[in-house]
CSV table of C-alpha atoms in Angstrom, one decimal:
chain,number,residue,atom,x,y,z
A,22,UNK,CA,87.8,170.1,78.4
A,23,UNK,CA,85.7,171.9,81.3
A,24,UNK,CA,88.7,172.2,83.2
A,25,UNK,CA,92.4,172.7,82.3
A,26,UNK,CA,94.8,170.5,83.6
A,27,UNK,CA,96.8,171.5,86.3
A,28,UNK,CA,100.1,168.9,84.7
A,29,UNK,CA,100.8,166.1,83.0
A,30,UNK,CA,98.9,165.6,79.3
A,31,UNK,CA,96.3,163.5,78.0
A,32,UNK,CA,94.8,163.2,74.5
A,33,UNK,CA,92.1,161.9,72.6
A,34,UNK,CA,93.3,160.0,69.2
A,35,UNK,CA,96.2,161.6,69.2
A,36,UNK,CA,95.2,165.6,69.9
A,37,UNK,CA,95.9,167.1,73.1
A,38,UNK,CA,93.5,168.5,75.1
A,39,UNK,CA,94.6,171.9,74.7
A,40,UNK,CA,93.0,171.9,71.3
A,41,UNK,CA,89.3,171.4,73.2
A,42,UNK,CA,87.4,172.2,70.0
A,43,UNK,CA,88.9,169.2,68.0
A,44,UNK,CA,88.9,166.9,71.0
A,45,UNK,CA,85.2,167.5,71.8
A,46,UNK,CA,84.5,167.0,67.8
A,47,UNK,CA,86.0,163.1,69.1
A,48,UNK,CA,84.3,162.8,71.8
A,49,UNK,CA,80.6,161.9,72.9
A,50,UNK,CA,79.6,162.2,77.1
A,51,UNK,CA,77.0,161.4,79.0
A,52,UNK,CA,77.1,162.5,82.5
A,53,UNK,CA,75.5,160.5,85.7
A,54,UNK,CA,72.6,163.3,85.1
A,55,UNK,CA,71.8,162.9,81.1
A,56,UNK,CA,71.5,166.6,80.4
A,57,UNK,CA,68.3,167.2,78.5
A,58,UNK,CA,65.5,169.7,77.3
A,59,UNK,CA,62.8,167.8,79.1
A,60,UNK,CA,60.0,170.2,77.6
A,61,UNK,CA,61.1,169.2,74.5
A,62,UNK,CA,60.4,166.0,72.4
A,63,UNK,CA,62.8,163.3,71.0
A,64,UNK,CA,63.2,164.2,68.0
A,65,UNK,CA,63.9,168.0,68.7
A,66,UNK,CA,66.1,167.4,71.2
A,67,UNK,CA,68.0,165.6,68.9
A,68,UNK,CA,67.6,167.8,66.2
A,69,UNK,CA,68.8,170.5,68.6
A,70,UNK,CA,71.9,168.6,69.6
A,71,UNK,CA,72.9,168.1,66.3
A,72,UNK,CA,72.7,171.6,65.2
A,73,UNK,CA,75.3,172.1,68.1
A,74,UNK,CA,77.2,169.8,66.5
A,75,UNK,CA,77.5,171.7,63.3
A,76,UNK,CA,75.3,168.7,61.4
A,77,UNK,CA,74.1,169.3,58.1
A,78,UNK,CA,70.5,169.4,58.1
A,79,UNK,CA,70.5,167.4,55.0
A,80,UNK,CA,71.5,164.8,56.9
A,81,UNK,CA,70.5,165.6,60.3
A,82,UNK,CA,67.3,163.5,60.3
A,83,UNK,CA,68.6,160.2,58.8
A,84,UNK,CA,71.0,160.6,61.5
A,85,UNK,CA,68.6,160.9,64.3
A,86,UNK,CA,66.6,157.9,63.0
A,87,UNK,CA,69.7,156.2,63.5
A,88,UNK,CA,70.7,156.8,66.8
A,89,UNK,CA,66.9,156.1,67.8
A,90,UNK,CA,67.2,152.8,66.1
A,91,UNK,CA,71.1,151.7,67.8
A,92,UNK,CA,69.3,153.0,71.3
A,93,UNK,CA,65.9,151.8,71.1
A,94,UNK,CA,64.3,154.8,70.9
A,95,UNK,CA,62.2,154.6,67.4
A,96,UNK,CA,58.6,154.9,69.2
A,97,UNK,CA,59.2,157.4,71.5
A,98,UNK,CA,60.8,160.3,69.2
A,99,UNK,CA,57.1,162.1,69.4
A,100,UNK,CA,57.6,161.6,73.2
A,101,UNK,CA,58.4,164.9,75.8
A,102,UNK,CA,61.1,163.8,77.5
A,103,UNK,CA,59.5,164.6,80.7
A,104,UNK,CA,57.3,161.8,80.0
A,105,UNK,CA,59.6,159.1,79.4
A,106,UNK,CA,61.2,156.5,82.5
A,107,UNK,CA,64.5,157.8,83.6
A,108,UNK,CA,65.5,154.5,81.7
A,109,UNK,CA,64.3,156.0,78.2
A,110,UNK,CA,65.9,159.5,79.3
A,111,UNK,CA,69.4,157.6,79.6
A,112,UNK,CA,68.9,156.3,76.0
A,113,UNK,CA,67.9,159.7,74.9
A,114,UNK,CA,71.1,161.5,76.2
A,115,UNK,CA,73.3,158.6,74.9
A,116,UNK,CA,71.8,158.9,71.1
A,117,UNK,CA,72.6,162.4,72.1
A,118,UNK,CA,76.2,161.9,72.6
A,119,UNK,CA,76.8,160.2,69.8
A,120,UNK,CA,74.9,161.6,66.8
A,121,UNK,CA,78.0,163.4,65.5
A,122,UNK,CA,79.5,160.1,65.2
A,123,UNK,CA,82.5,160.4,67.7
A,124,UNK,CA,85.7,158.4,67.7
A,125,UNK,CA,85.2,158.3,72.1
A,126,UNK,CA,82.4,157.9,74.3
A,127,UNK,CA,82.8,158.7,78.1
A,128,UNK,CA,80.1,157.5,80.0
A,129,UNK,CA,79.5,158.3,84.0
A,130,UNK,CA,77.9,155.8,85.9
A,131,UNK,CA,75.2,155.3,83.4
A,132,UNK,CA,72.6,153.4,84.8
A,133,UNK,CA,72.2,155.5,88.1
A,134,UNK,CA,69.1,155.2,89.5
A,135,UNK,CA,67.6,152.5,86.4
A,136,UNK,CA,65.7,149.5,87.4
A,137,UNK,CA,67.2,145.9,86.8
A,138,UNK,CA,65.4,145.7,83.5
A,139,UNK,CA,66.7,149.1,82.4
A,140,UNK,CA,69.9,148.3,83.5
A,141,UNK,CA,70.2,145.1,81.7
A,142,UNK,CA,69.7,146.8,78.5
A,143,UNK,CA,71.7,149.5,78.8
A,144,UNK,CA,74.8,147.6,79.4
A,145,UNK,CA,73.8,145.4,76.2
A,146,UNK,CA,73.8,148.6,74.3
A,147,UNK,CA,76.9,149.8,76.0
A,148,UNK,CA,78.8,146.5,74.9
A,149,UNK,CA,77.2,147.0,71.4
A,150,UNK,CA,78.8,150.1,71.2
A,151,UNK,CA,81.8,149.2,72.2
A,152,UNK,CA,82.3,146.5,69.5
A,153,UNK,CA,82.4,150.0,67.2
A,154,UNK,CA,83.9,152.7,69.5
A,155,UNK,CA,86.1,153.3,72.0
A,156,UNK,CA,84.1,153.6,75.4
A,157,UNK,CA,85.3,154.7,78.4
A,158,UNK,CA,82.9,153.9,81.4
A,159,UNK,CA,83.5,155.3,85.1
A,160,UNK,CA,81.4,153.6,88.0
A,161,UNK,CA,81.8,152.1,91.6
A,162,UNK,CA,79.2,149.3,90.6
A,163,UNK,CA,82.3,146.7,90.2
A,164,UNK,CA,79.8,144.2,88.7
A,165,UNK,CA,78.7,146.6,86.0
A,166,UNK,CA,82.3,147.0,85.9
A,167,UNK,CA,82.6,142.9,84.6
A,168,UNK,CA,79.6,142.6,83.4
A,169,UNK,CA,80.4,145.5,80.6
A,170,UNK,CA,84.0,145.9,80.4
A,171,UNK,CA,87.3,144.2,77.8
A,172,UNK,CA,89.8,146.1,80.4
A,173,UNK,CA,89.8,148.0,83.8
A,174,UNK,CA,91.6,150.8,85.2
A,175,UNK,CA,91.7,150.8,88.9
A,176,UNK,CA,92.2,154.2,90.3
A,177,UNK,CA,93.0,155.5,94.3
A,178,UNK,CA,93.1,159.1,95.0
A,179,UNK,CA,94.0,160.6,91.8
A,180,UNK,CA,96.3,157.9,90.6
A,181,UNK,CA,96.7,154.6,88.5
A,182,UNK,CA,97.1,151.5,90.7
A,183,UNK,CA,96.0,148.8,88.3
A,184,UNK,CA,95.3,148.3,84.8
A,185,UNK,CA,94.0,144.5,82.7
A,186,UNK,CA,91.5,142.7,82.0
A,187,UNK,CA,89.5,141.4,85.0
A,188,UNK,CA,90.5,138.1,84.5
A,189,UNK,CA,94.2,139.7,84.9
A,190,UNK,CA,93.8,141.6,87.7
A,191,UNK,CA,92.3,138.6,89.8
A,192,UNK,CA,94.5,136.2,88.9
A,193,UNK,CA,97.4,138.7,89.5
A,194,UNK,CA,95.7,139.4,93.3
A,195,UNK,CA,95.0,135.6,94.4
A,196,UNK,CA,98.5,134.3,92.6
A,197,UNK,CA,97.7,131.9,90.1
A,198,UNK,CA,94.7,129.0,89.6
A,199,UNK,CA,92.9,127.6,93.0
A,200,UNK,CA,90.6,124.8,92.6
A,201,UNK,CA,88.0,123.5,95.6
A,202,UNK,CA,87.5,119.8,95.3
A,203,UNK,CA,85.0,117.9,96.7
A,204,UNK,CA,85.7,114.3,96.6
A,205,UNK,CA,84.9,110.4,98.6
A,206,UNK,CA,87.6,108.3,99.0
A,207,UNK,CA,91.5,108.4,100.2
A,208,UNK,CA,92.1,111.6,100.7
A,209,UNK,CA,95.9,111.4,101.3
A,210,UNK,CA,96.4,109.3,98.4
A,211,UNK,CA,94.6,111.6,96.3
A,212,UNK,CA,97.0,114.6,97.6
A,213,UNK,CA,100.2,112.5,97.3
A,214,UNK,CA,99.4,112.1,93.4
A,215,UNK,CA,98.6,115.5,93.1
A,216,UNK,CA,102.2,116.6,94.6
A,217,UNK,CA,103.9,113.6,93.2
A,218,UNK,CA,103.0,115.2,89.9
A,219,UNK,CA,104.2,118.6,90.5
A,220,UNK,CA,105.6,119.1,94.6
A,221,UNK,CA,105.0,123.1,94.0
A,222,UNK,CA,101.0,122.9,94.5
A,223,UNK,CA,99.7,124.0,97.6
A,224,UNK,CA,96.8,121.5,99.0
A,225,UNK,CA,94.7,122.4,102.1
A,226,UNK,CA,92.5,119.9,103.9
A,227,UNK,CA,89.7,122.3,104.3
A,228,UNK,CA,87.3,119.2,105.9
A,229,UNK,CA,88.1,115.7,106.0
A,230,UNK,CA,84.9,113.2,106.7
A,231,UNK,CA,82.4,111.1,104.8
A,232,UNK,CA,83.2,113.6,102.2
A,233,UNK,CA,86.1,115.7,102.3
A,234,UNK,CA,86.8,119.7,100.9
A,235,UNK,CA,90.3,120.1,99.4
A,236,UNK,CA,91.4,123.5,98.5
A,237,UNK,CA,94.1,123.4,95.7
A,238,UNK,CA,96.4,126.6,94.2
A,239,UNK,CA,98.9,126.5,92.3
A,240,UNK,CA,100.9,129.7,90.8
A,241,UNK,CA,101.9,128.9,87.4
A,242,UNK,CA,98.9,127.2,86.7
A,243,UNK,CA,95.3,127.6,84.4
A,244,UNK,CA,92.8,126.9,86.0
A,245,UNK,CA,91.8,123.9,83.0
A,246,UNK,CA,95.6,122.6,83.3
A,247,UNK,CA,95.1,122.1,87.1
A,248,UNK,CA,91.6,120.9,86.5
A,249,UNK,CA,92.7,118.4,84.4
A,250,UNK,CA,95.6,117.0,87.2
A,251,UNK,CA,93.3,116.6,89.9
A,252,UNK,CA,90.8,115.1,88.2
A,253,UNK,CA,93.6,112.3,86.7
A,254,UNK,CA,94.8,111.9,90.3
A,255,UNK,CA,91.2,111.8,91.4
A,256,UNK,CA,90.5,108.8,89.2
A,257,UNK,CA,93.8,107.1,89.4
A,258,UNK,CA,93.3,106.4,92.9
A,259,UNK,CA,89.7,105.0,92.8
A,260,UNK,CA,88.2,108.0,94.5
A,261,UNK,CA,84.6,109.6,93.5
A,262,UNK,CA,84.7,113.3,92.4
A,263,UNK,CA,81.7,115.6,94.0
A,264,UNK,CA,82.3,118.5,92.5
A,265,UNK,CA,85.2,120.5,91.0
A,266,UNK,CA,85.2,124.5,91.0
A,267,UNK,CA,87.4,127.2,90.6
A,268,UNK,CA,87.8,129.7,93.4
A,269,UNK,CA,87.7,133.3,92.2
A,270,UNK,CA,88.6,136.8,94.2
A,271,UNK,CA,86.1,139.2,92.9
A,272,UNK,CA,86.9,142.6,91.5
A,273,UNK,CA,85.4,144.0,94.7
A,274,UNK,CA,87.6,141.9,96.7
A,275,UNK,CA,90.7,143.4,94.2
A,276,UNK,CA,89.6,146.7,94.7
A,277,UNK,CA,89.0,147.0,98.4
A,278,UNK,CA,92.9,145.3,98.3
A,279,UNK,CA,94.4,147.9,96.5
A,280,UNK,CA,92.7,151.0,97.2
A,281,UNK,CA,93.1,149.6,101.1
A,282,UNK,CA,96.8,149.2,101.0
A,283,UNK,CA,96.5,145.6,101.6
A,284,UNK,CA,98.7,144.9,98.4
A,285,UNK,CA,99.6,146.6,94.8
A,286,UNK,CA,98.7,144.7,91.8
A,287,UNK,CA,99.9,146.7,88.7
């Protein structure tokens, strides 16, 4: 609600964004940069927040101890803020966003600038929270991306190119289930099983030797229904099985893709 839109419509549970008020009554955000009061301590920043919020002060407080506690943040309320890591300062600005209890959180690259143990425990909290609210989190770390997230939006110069759940999306980008197999014994007998079973499965020889590298896909495949196929074929025909894994594009490798041009996946 900073800015109106220049077309189209969007809305948050239902209300368009025209009616900013209500929406921002929905809605909890926490910029890249948490905004705070650093001269201020926990607690009164809180207590400040909420007032903006229109909280009753009769219930204000209990509130703020609640927040600390789903954040973390119960021994550092007596804290200035310019005291605390820039860790502790994220936690403060996301009690902040949600002590009026919204329906939406919208979080921007939250754990800018956090070190790995800060970062591990704000995307635990971040998928606690989710379990409860609707979060929306925008970031270019693609890992924090799977690490944190049920579904992704992909989006390329102002528009929606692609839209699942990770496991969607990749599967949709490297066309169906490929296995590598790694494997002693007669390799071509092992392949002709394989295809005598179901001719539509790709097979590449990747190395043939003392032990040989097979990379299998197949489209309208899992990945457990062709697991289970090549390892029957793999037995049948007396052969020792190394090692068995499925090959997965990464959601980097999706994204460079489609923002790229290299293909569409929608």
């Amino acid at each position: 609600c900073f800015l109106p839109p220049s077309s189209g419509e969007a809305k948050i549970d239902g209300i368009p964004l025209a009616q900013d008020l209500e929406v921002r009554r929905r809605v909890g955000y926490l910029p890249e940069q948490a905004p705070l009061y650093v001269d201020l301590d926990v607690r009164s920043h809180l207590s400040f927040m909420g007032r903006m919020h229109a909280i009753p002060e009769a219930t204000l407080q209990d509130k703020i101890n609640e927040m600390s506690a789903v954040c973390g943040l119960e021994g550092k309320l007596h804290r200035r803020i310019d005291e605390l890591s820039k860790g502790y300062r994220q936690r403060v600005g996301l009690a902040a966003s949600m002590l009026h209890n919204p329906e939406c959180l919208i979080l921007d690259e939250p754990t800018t600038g956090l070190d790995p143990n800060q970062i591990v425990e704000i995307r635990h909290l971040i998928r606690r929270l989710g379990e409860q609210k609707t979060v929306l989190l925008s970031s270019h770390v693609l890992s924090e991306v799977e690490a944190v997230c049920e579904r992704v939006m992909i989006m390329d110069d102002g528009k929606l190119q692609a839209m699942g759940t990770c496991d969607e999306l990749v599967r949709k980008m490297q066309g169906g289930a490929i296995l590598m197999l790694r494997m002693r014994g007669d390799v071509q007998a092992v392949q002709d099983s394989i295809q005598s079973q179901d001719n539509s499965i790709d097979i590449e020889l990747v190395n043939q030797g003392d032990v040989s590298v097979l990379r299998i896909q197949a489209t309208h495949l899992e990945d457990a229904d062709l697991a289970e196929l090549v390892f029957a074929s793999v037995v049948e025909n007396g052969a020792v099985l190394l090692a068995m894994y499925p090959e997965k594009t990464s959601l980097e490798d999706v994204f460079h893709r489609i923002t790229t041009g290299d293909t569409a996946c929608a």
